């Protein structure tokens, strides 16, 4: 890459490694072999230097692979997993004088995050143990996990396994602190981005200095009536049982339906549901 040339692997096994220039008019050829006595790879011959040079150094290089980019950005992502793809592209331009595609860098970053933090499947498998540890070391923290039954391809149920469905959690300091906040709760949702989709619903309050105070969080399948009912029911039962609360939201029909359902507990003790003025505007 430093000399702006391209090659392809002609042979690669446990004993031989041979590369040739991708340009058929160039006779460049390099042969290396593994030496058992020294336990090392040794270059046996190089036919000649490349006689072809690509003058275009502004584009991607075939040898600037996902794995190479992963090695380069591993320490960077380890320090800052929120590092943007455009920043990583600029880093590669400075290092190699090539501009890798956005897709290639995005895949490399995804692989590095998997190396550092584990993959999506392992994260979901770890979730029950994490919640158990959270409730053990942060007593009175509320964590309610709902799962769906897992089925084999033939339709039979797999015993002992479940599929993630919904999760509600509220940290103990947030539950205790809400008792000293204004009797106002603001709720909203945002999409989750990643391999598995979903929606995070959240509730915040205001303290005496008009600062935002986080109260409770929920991960559900989407902004459905069932999803909002799961959130509002647990929010009322475990976090905000006080009477005369004011619940502020947008005009989503699912919120209206979940709030008006007596089974979710917002009618007794009494509360008030109002719309956010920004959404009305």
PDB file of C-alpha atoms in Angstrom:
ATOM      1  CA  UNK A   1       0.000   0.000   0.000  1.00  0.00           C
ATOM      2  CA  UNK A   2       2.864   2.379   0.772  1.00  0.00           C
ATOM      3  CA  UNK A   3       4.111   2.017  -2.830  1.00  0.00           C
ATOM      4  CA  UNK A   4       0.609   2.002  -4.334  1.00  0.00           C
ATOM      5  CA  UNK A   5       0.874  -1.445  -5.924  1.00  0.00           C
ATOM      6  CA  UNK A   6      -1.522  -4.382  -5.974  1.00  0.00           C
ATOM      7  CA  UNK A   7      -0.917  -8.118  -5.677  1.00  0.00           C
ATOM      8  CA  UNK A   8      -2.900 -11.330  -5.366  1.00  0.00           C
ATOM      9  CA  UNK A   9      -2.127 -14.575  -3.571  1.00  0.00           C
ATOM     10  CA  UNK A  10      -1.135 -17.332  -5.994  1.00  0.00           C
ATOM     11  CA  UNK A  11      -0.600 -20.040  -3.345  1.00  0.00           C
ATOM     12  CA  UNK A  12      -1.172 -20.122   0.391  1.00  0.00           C
ATOM     13  CA  UNK A  13      -0.765 -23.177   2.610  1.00  0.00           C
ATOM     14  CA  UNK A  14       1.182 -24.267   5.671  1.00  0.00           C
ATOM     15  CA  UNK A  15       4.435 -24.533   3.678  1.00  0.00           C
ATOM     16  CA  UNK A  16       4.310 -21.998   0.846  1.00  0.00           C
ATOM     17  CA  UNK A  17       3.134 -18.419   0.385  1.00  0.00           C
ATOM     18  CA  UNK A  18       3.393 -16.987  -3.127  1.00  0.00           C
ATOM     19  CA  UNK A  19       2.123 -13.618  -4.326  1.00  0.00           C
ATOM     20  CA  UNK A  20       2.123 -12.133  -7.815  1.00  0.00           C
ATOM     21  CA  UNK A  21       1.238  -8.746  -9.243  1.00  0.00           C
ATOM     22  CA  UNK A  22      -2.376  -8.359 -10.330  1.00  0.00           C
ATOM     23  CA  UNK A  23      -1.184  -6.678 -13.516  1.00  0.00           C
ATOM     24  CA  UNK A  24      -0.393  -9.482 -16.024  1.00  0.00           C
ATOM     25  CA  UNK A  25       2.180  -7.262 -17.743  1.00  0.00           C
ATOM     26  CA  UNK A  26       4.206  -7.001 -14.541  1.00  0.00           C
ATOM     27  CA  UNK A  27       6.465  -9.950 -13.690  1.00  0.00           C
ATOM     28  CA  UNK A  28       6.629  -9.313  -9.959  1.00  0.00           C
ATOM     29  CA  UNK A  29       6.597 -12.556  -7.974  1.00  0.00           C
ATOM     30  CA  UNK A  30       7.495 -13.257  -4.350  1.00  0.00           C
ATOM     31  CA  UNK A  31       7.899 -16.706  -2.807  1.00  0.00           C
ATOM     32  CA  UNK A  32       8.193 -17.493   0.895  1.00  0.00           C
ATOM     33  CA  UNK A  33       8.384 -20.804   2.750  1.00  0.00           C
ATOM     34  CA  UNK A  34       8.088 -22.009   6.309  1.00  0.00           C
ATOM     35  CA  UNK A  35      11.283 -23.285   7.963  1.00  0.00           C
ATOM     36  CA  UNK A  36      10.618 -25.763  10.758  1.00  0.00           C
ATOM     37  CA  UNK A  37      14.123 -25.486  12.208  1.00  0.00           C
ATOM     38  CA  UNK A  38      13.810 -21.754  12.874  1.00  0.00           C
ATOM     39  CA  UNK A  39      10.004 -21.783  13.186  1.00  0.00           C
ATOM     40  CA  UNK A  40       9.794 -18.787  10.867  1.00  0.00           C
ATOM     41  CA  UNK A  41       8.693 -17.767   7.396  1.00  0.00           C
ATOM     42  CA  UNK A  42      11.563 -16.872   5.092  1.00  0.00           C
ATOM     43  CA  UNK A  43      11.398 -15.071   1.735  1.00  0.00           C
ATOM     44  CA  UNK A  44      13.079 -17.357  -0.794  1.00  0.00           C
ATOM     45  CA  UNK A  45      12.948 -15.239  -3.919  1.00  0.00           C
ATOM     46  CA  UNK A  46      11.694 -11.972  -5.358  1.00  0.00           C
ATOM     47  CA  UNK A  47      11.689 -11.945  -9.156  1.00  0.00           C
ATOM     48  CA  UNK A  48      11.904  -8.188  -9.593  1.00  0.00           C
ATOM     49  CA  UNK A  49      10.424  -4.915  -8.448  1.00  0.00           C
ATOM     50  CA  UNK A  50       7.026  -3.829  -9.627  1.00  0.00           C
ATOM     51  CA  UNK A  51       7.164  -2.067 -12.977  1.00  0.00           C
ATOM     52  CA  UNK A  52       3.534  -0.935 -12.685  1.00  0.00           C
ATOM     53  CA  UNK A  53       2.379   1.762 -10.302  1.00  0.00           C
ATOM     54  CA  UNK A  54      -1.167   2.977  -9.913  1.00  0.00           C
ATOM     55  CA  UNK A  55      -1.097   6.757  -9.764  1.00  0.00           C
ATOM     56  CA  UNK A  56      -4.514   7.011  -8.114  1.00  0.00           C
ATOM     57  CA  UNK A  57      -3.852   7.174  -4.364  1.00  0.00           C
ATOM     58  CA  UNK A  58      -7.124   8.802  -3.354  1.00  0.00           C
ATOM     59  CA  UNK A  59      -9.285   5.653  -3.468  1.00  0.00           C
ATOM     60  CA  UNK A  60      -9.509   2.412  -1.537  1.00  0.00           C
ATOM     61  CA  UNK A  61      -6.887  -0.340  -1.655  1.00  0.00           C
ATOM     62  CA  UNK A  62      -7.811  -4.020  -1.879  1.00  0.00           C
ATOM     63  CA  UNK A  63      -5.257  -4.900   0.819  1.00  0.00           C
ATOM     64  CA  UNK A  64      -6.723  -2.352   3.216  1.00  0.00           C
ATOM     65  CA  UNK A  65      -8.983  -5.087   4.557  1.00  0.00           C
ATOM     66  CA  UNK A  66     -11.471  -5.289   7.418  1.00  0.00           C
ATOM     67  CA  UNK A  67      -8.943  -7.201   9.524  1.00  0.00           C
ATOM     68  CA  UNK A  68      -6.202  -4.618   8.979  1.00  0.00           C
ATOM     69  CA  UNK A  69      -8.541  -1.758   9.883  1.00  0.00           C
ATOM     70  CA  UNK A  70      -9.660  -3.742  12.949  1.00  0.00           C
ATOM     71  CA  UNK A  71      -6.064  -4.015  14.149  1.00  0.00           C
ATOM     72  CA  UNK A  72      -5.503  -0.311  13.628  1.00  0.00           C
ATOM     73  CA  UNK A  73      -8.613   0.931  15.451  1.00  0.00           C
ATOM     74  CA  UNK A  74      -8.796  -1.659  18.248  1.00  0.00           C
ATOM     75  CA  UNK A  75      -7.151   0.610  20.822  1.00  0.00           C
ATOM     76  CA  UNK A  76      -9.187   3.617  19.614  1.00  0.00           C
ATOM     77  CA  UNK A  77     -12.552   1.859  19.952  1.00  0.00           C
ATOM     78  CA  UNK A  78     -11.484   0.420  23.295  1.00  0.00           C
ATOM     79  CA  UNK A  79     -11.076   3.977  24.573  1.00  0.00           C
ATOM     80  CA  UNK A  80     -14.070   5.487  22.761  1.00  0.00           C
ATOM     81  CA  UNK A  81     -16.698   3.082  21.324  1.00  0.00           C
ATOM     82  CA  UNK A  82     -18.740   6.050  20.056  1.00  0.00           C
ATOM     83  CA  UNK A  83     -15.995   6.993  17.583  1.00  0.00           C
ATOM     84  CA  UNK A  84     -17.660   7.968  14.315  1.00  0.00           C
ATOM     85  CA  UNK A  85     -17.015   6.127  11.064  1.00  0.00           C
ATOM     86  CA  UNK A  86     -15.994   9.363   9.324  1.00  0.00           C
ATOM     87  CA  UNK A  87     -13.304   9.891  11.974  1.00  0.00           C
ATOM     88  CA  UNK A  88     -11.971   6.370  11.384  1.00  0.00           C
ATOM     89  CA  UNK A  89     -11.884   7.009   7.620  1.00  0.00           C
ATOM     90  CA  UNK A  90      -9.833  10.175   8.198  1.00  0.00           C
ATOM     91  CA  UNK A  91      -7.480   8.183  10.438  1.00  0.00           C
ATOM     92  CA  UNK A  92      -6.915   5.638   7.651  1.00  0.00           C
ATOM     93  CA  UNK A  93      -6.300   8.386   5.112  1.00  0.00           C
ATOM     94  CA  UNK A  94      -3.607   9.836   7.382  1.00  0.00           C
ATOM     95  CA  UNK A  95      -2.057   6.426   8.093  1.00  0.00           C
ATOM     96  CA  UNK A  96      -2.185   4.722   4.665  1.00  0.00           C
ATOM     97  CA  UNK A  97      -2.990   7.530   2.235  1.00  0.00           C
ATOM     98  CA  UNK A  98      -6.092   5.619   1.102  1.00  0.00           C
ATOM     99  CA  UNK A  99      -9.780   6.273   1.587  1.00  0.00           C
ATOM    100  CA  UNK A 100     -11.634   3.079   2.536  1.00  0.00           C
ATOM    101  CA  UNK A 101     -15.338   2.873   1.822  1.00  0.00           C
ATOM    102  CA  UNK A 102     -17.838   3.791   4.516  1.00  0.00           C
ATOM    103  CA  UNK A 103     -19.244   0.256   4.481  1.00  0.00           C
ATOM    104  CA  UNK A 104     -15.817  -1.335   4.977  1.00  0.00           C
ATOM    105  CA  UNK A 105     -15.000   0.890   7.939  1.00  0.00           C
ATOM    106  CA  UNK A 106     -18.463   0.368   9.458  1.00  0.00           C
ATOM    107  CA  UNK A 107     -18.023  -3.421   9.284  1.00  0.00           C
ATOM    108  CA  UNK A 108     -14.532  -3.127  10.791  1.00  0.00           C
ATOM    109  CA  UNK A 109     -15.838  -1.009  13.661  1.00  0.00           C
ATOM    110  CA  UNK A 110     -18.658  -3.503  14.263  1.00  0.00           C
ATOM    111  CA  UNK A 111     -16.132  -6.346  14.451  1.00  0.00           C
ATOM    112  CA  UNK A 112     -13.935  -4.417  16.889  1.00  0.00           C
ATOM    113  CA  UNK A 113     -16.907  -3.655  19.149  1.00  0.00           C
ATOM    114  CA  UNK A 114     -17.712  -7.374  19.085  1.00  0.00           C
ATOM    115  CA  UNK A 115     -14.119  -8.202  20.034  1.00  0.00           C
ATOM    116  CA  UNK A 116     -14.099  -5.712  22.916  1.00  0.00           C
ATOM    117  CA  UNK A 117     -17.666  -6.030  24.233  1.00  0.00           C
ATOM    118  CA  UNK A 118     -18.907  -9.351  22.828  1.00  0.00           C
ATOM    119  CA  UNK A 119     -21.504 -10.001  20.138  1.00  0.00           C
ATOM    120  CA  UNK A 120     -25.244  -9.364  20.181  1.00  0.00           C
ATOM    121  CA  UNK A 121     -26.211 -12.933  21.080  1.00  0.00           C
ATOM    122  CA  UNK A 122     -23.794 -13.132  24.016  1.00  0.00           C
ATOM    123  CA  UNK A 123     -25.049  -9.773  25.312  1.00  0.00           C
ATOM    124  CA  UNK A 124     -28.631 -11.031  25.414  1.00  0.00           C
ATOM    125  CA  UNK A 125     -27.503 -14.273  27.086  1.00  0.00           C
ATOM    126  CA  UNK A 126     -25.664 -12.273  29.760  1.00  0.00           C
ATOM    127  CA  UNK A 127     -28.668 -10.023  30.490  1.00  0.00           C
ATOM    128  CA  UNK A 128     -30.360 -12.249  33.141  1.00  0.00           C
ATOM    129  CA  UNK A 129     -27.096 -12.621  35.067  1.00  0.00           C
ATOM    130  CA  UNK A 130     -26.490  -8.883  34.844  1.00  0.00           C
ATOM    131  CA  UNK A 131     -29.935  -8.138  36.253  1.00  0.00           C
ATOM    132  CA  UNK A 132     -29.351 -10.590  39.098  1.00  0.00           C
ATOM    133  CA  UNK A 133     -26.045  -8.918  39.922  1.00  0.00           C
ATOM    134  CA  UNK A 134     -27.661  -5.478  39.663  1.00  0.00           C
ATOM    135  CA  UNK A 135     -30.354  -6.371  42.157  1.00  0.00           C
ATOM    136  CA  UNK A 136     -27.797  -8.032  44.433  1.00  0.00           C
ATOM    137  CA  UNK A 137     -25.365  -5.126  44.637  1.00  0.00           C
ATOM    138  CA  UNK A 138     -27.926  -2.329  44.182  1.00  0.00           C
ATOM    139  CA  UNK A 139     -30.771  -3.467  46.471  1.00  0.00           C
ATOM    140  CA  UNK A 140     -34.318  -2.278  45.759  1.00  0.00           C
ATOM    141  CA  UNK A 141     -33.508  -1.789  42.093  1.00  0.00           C
ATOM    142  CA  UNK A 142     -36.512  -2.930  40.053  1.00  0.00           C
ATOM    143  CA  UNK A 143     -35.835  -5.141  37.023  1.00  0.00           C
ATOM    144  CA  UNK A 144     -38.658  -7.031  35.317  1.00  0.00           C
ATOM    145  CA  UNK A 145     -37.730  -9.236  32.373  1.00  0.00           C
ATOM    146  CA  UNK A 146     -40.300 -10.865  30.092  1.00  0.00           C
ATOM    147  CA  UNK A 147     -39.353 -13.638  27.676  1.00  0.00           C
ATOM    148  CA  UNK A 148     -41.097 -15.669  24.999  1.00  0.00           C
ATOM    149  CA  UNK A 149     -40.828 -19.463  24.730  1.00  0.00           C
ATOM    150  CA  UNK A 150     -38.174 -20.777  22.356  1.00  0.00           C
ATOM    151  CA  UNK A 151     -39.163 -23.408  19.788  1.00  0.00           C
ATOM    152  CA  UNK A 152     -37.099 -25.824  17.746  1.00  0.00           C
ATOM    153  CA  UNK A 153     -37.487 -25.951  13.928  1.00  0.00           C
ATOM    154  CA  UNK A 154     -39.971 -28.820  14.318  1.00  0.00           C
ATOM    155  CA  UNK A 155     -42.175 -26.647  16.554  1.00  0.00           C
ATOM    156  CA  UNK A 156     -41.407 -28.309  19.881  1.00  0.00           C
ATOM    157  CA  UNK A 157     -40.645 -26.035  22.814  1.00  0.00           C
ATOM    158  CA  UNK A 158     -37.026 -25.841  23.971  1.00  0.00           C
ATOM    159  CA  UNK A 159     -37.026 -26.237  27.732  1.00  0.00           C
ATOM    160  CA  UNK A 160     -34.792 -23.897  29.709  1.00  0.00           C
ATOM    161  CA  UNK A 161     -34.434 -21.382  26.874  1.00  0.00           C
ATOM    162  CA  UNK A 162     -36.309 -18.160  26.281  1.00  0.00           C
ATOM    163  CA  UNK A 163     -36.342 -15.317  23.760  1.00  0.00           C
ATOM    164  CA  UNK A 164     -35.997 -11.730  24.969  1.00  0.00           C
ATOM    165  CA  UNK A 165     -39.282  -9.834  24.789  1.00  0.00           C
ATOM    166  CA  UNK A 166     -39.436  -6.864  27.185  1.00  0.00           C
ATOM    167  CA  UNK A 167     -37.455  -5.370  30.047  1.00  0.00           C
ATOM    168  CA  UNK A 168     -38.392  -2.718  32.603  1.00  0.00           C
ATOM    169  CA  UNK A 169     -35.825  -1.341  35.027  1.00  0.00           C
ATOM    170  CA  UNK A 170     -35.529   1.527  37.512  1.00  0.00           C
ATOM    171  CA  UNK A 171     -32.490   2.116  39.689  1.00  0.00           C
ATOM    172  CA  UNK A 172     -33.065   2.451  43.412  1.00  0.00           C
ATOM    173  CA  UNK A 173     -31.603   6.012  43.672  1.00  0.00           C
ATOM    174  CA  UNK A 174     -33.975   7.119  40.886  1.00  0.00           C
ATOM    175  CA  UNK A 175     -36.971   5.603  42.647  1.00  0.00           C
ATOM    176  CA  UNK A 176     -36.087   7.270  45.944  1.00  0.00           C
ATOM    177  CA  UNK A 177     -35.209  10.588  44.309  1.00  0.00           C
ATOM    178  CA  UNK A 178     -38.486  10.871  42.431  1.00  0.00           C
ATOM    179  CA  UNK A 179     -40.304  11.254  45.751  1.00  0.00           C
ATOM    180  CA  UNK A 180     -38.623  14.682  46.092  1.00  0.00           C
ATOM    181  CA  UNK A 181     -39.289  15.853  42.527  1.00  0.00           C
ATOM    182  CA  UNK A 182     -42.231  17.734  41.112  1.00  0.00           C
ATOM    183  CA  UNK A 183     -45.343  15.604  40.580  1.00  0.00           C
ATOM    184  CA  UNK A 184     -44.691  15.539  36.856  1.00  0.00           C
ATOM    185  CA  UNK A 185     -43.605  12.605  34.673  1.00  0.00           C
ATOM    186  CA  UNK A 186     -42.603  12.988  31.051  1.00  0.00           C
ATOM    187  CA  UNK A 187     -42.560   9.849  28.879  1.00  0.00           C
ATOM    188  CA  UNK A 188     -41.265   9.242  25.375  1.00  0.00           C
ATOM    189  CA  UNK A 189     -39.595   6.593  23.244  1.00  0.00           C
ATOM    190  CA  UNK A 190     -36.714   6.236  20.821  1.00  0.00           C
ATOM    191  CA  UNK A 191     -35.718   3.561  18.316  1.00  0.00           C
ATOM    192  CA  UNK A 192     -32.908   1.133  19.032  1.00  0.00           C
ATOM    193  CA  UNK A 193     -30.303   0.769  16.310  1.00  0.00           C
ATOM    194  CA  UNK A 194     -28.381  -2.451  15.834  1.00  0.00           C
ATOM    195  CA  UNK A 195     -28.770  -6.053  14.757  1.00  0.00           C
ATOM    196  CA  UNK A 196     -31.972  -6.480  16.742  1.00  0.00           C
ATOM    197  CA  UNK A 197     -34.535  -3.703  16.532  1.00  0.00           C
ATOM    198  CA  UNK A 198     -36.828  -2.435  19.246  1.00  0.00           C
ATOM    199  CA  UNK A 199     -37.800   0.697  21.122  1.00  0.00           C
ATOM    200  CA  UNK A 200     -36.587   2.166  24.391  1.00  0.00           C
ATOM    201  CA  UNK A 201     -39.276   3.907  26.417  1.00  0.00           C
ATOM    202  CA  UNK A 202     -38.225   6.201  29.229  1.00  0.00           C
ATOM    203  CA  UNK A 203     -39.626   8.440  31.916  1.00  0.00           C
ATOM    204  CA  UNK A 204     -38.024  11.569  33.317  1.00  0.00           C
ATOM    205  CA  UNK A 205     -39.020  14.116  35.940  1.00  0.00           C
ATOM    206  CA  UNK A 206     -37.872  17.583  37.056  1.00  0.00           C
ATOM    207  CA  UNK A 207     -36.204  18.356  40.346  1.00  0.00           C
ATOM    208  CA  UNK A 208     -36.517  21.617  42.274  1.00  0.00           C
ATOM    209  CA  UNK A 209     -33.896  23.293  40.077  1.00  0.00           C
ATOM    210  CA  UNK A 210     -35.716  22.328  36.850  1.00  0.00           C
ATOM    211  CA  UNK A 211     -33.029  19.771  36.016  1.00  0.00           C
ATOM    212  CA  UNK A 212     -33.934  16.561  34.192  1.00  0.00           C
ATOM    213  CA  UNK A 213     -34.143  13.602  36.556  1.00  0.00           C
ATOM    214  CA  UNK A 214     -34.188  10.079  35.000  1.00  0.00           C
ATOM    215  CA  UNK A 215     -36.771   7.786  36.556  1.00  0.00           C
ATOM    216  CA  UNK A 216     -37.335   4.525  34.657  1.00  0.00           C
ATOM    217  CA  UNK A 217     -36.502   2.757  31.391  1.00  0.00           C
ATOM    218  CA  UNK A 218     -38.046   0.012  29.277  1.00  0.00           C
ATOM    219  CA  UNK A 219     -37.032  -1.913  26.186  1.00  0.00           C
ATOM    220  CA  UNK A 220     -39.987  -3.242  24.188  1.00  0.00           C
ATOM    221  CA  UNK A 221     -40.784  -4.473  20.689  1.00  0.00           C
ATOM    222  CA  UNK A 222     -42.185  -1.089  19.632  1.00  0.00           C
ATOM    223  CA  UNK A 223     -44.545   1.734  20.545  1.00  0.00           C
ATOM    224  CA  UNK A 224     -47.523  -0.574  20.675  1.00  0.00           C
ATOM    225  CA  UNK A 225     -50.422  -0.640  23.131  1.00  0.00           C
ATOM    226  CA  UNK A 226     -48.930  -3.737  24.762  1.00  0.00           C
ATOM    227  CA  UNK A 227     -45.483  -2.145  24.988  1.00  0.00           C
ATOM    228  CA  UNK A 228     -46.741   1.087  26.533  1.00  0.00           C
ATOM    229  CA  UNK A 229     -49.033  -0.859  28.870  1.00  0.00           C
ATOM    230  CA  UNK A 230     -46.075  -2.904  30.105  1.00  0.00           C
ATOM    231  CA  UNK A 231     -44.133   0.302  30.768  1.00  0.00           C
ATOM    232  CA  UNK A 232     -46.919   2.369  32.372  1.00  0.00           C
ATOM    233  CA  UNK A 233     -48.148  -0.511  34.521  1.00  0.00           C
ATOM    234  CA  UNK A 234     -44.703  -1.169  36.022  1.00  0.00           C
ATOM    235  CA  UNK A 235     -43.950   2.544  36.278  1.00  0.00           C
ATOM    236  CA  UNK A 236     -47.102   3.066  38.312  1.00  0.00           C
ATOM    237  CA  UNK A 237     -46.661   0.001  40.495  1.00  0.00           C
ATOM    238  CA  UNK A 238     -42.956   0.203  41.315  1.00  0.00           C
ATOM    239  CA  UNK A 239     -41.892   3.836  40.873  1.00  0.00           C
ATOM    240  CA  UNK A 240     -44.741   6.378  40.900  1.00  0.00           C
ATOM    241  CA  UNK A 241     -47.732   5.298  43.026  1.00  0.00           C
ATOM    242  CA  UNK A 242     -48.340   8.873  44.256  1.00  0.00           C
ATOM    243  CA  UNK A 243     -51.748  10.450  43.642  1.00  0.00           C
ATOM    244  CA  UNK A 244     -52.308  13.589  41.574  1.00  0.00           C
ATOM    245  CA  UNK A 245     -49.420  12.926  39.178  1.00  0.00           C
ATOM    246  CA  UNK A 246     -49.323  14.733  35.838  1.00  0.00           C
ATOM    247  CA  UNK A 247     -48.233  12.512  32.936  1.00  0.00           C
ATOM    248  CA  UNK A 248     -46.919  14.368  29.880  1.00  0.00           C
ATOM    249  CA  UNK A 249     -46.551  12.655  26.500  1.00  0.00           C
ATOM    250  CA  UNK A 250     -46.968  13.129  22.778  1.00  0.00           C
ATOM    251  CA  UNK A 251     -50.282  12.316  21.108  1.00  0.00           C
ATOM    252  CA  UNK A 252     -49.450   8.690  20.273  1.00  0.00           C
ATOM    253  CA  UNK A 253     -52.671   6.660  20.269  1.00  0.00           C
ATOM    254  CA  UNK A 254     -50.984   3.725  22.029  1.00  0.00           C
ATOM    255  CA  UNK A 255     -50.104   5.915  25.015  1.00  0.00           C
ATOM    256  CA  UNK A 256     -53.657   7.179  25.256  1.00  0.00           C
ATOM    257  CA  UNK A 257     -55.017   3.635  25.153  1.00  0.00           C
ATOM    258  CA  UNK A 258     -52.526   2.301  27.716  1.00  0.00           C
ATOM    259  CA  UNK A 259     -53.169   5.209  30.096  1.00  0.00           C
ATOM    260  CA  UNK A 260     -56.960   4.805  29.951  1.00  0.00           C
ATOM    261  CA  UNK A 261     -56.756   1.064  30.682  1.00  0.00           C
ATOM    262  CA  UNK A 262     -57.812   0.666  34.356  1.00  0.00           C
ATOM    263  CA  UNK A 263     -55.577  -2.415  34.675  1.00  0.00           C
ATOM    264  CA  UNK A 264     -52.494  -0.186  34.366  1.00  0.00           C
ATOM    265  CA  UNK A 265     -53.379   1.730  37.538  1.00  0.00           C
ATOM    266  CA  UNK A 266     -53.421   5.353  36.401  1.00  0.00           C
ATOM    267  CA  UNK A 267     -57.096   5.933  37.224  1.00  0.00           C
ATOM    268  CA  UNK A 268     -56.842   5.043  40.948  1.00  0.00           C
ATOM    269  CA  UNK A 269     -55.229   6.873  42.634  1.00  0.00           C
ATOM    270  CA  UNK A 270     -56.197   9.697  40.285  1.00  0.00           C
ATOM    271  CA  UNK A 271     -53.759  11.268  37.830  1.00  0.00           C
ATOM    272  CA  UNK A 272     -53.859  13.583  34.839  1.00  0.00           C
ATOM    273  CA  UNK A 273     -52.668  12.931  31.295  1.00  0.00           C
ATOM    274  CA  UNK A 274     -51.737  15.974  29.172  1.00  0.00           C
ATOM    275  CA  UNK A 275     -50.016  16.465  25.822  1.00  0.00           C
ATOM    276  CA  UNK A 276     -46.610  18.039  25.287  1.00  0.00           C
ATOM    277  CA  UNK A 277     -47.039  21.611  24.027  1.00  0.00           C
ATOM    278  CA  UNK A 278     -44.372  21.085  21.354  1.00  0.00           C
ATOM    279  CA  UNK A 279     -46.392  18.276  19.791  1.00  0.00           C
ATOM    280  CA  UNK A 280     -49.583  20.322  19.988  1.00  0.00           C
ATOM    281  CA  UNK A 281     -47.780  23.194  18.216  1.00  0.00           C
TER     282      UNK A 281
END
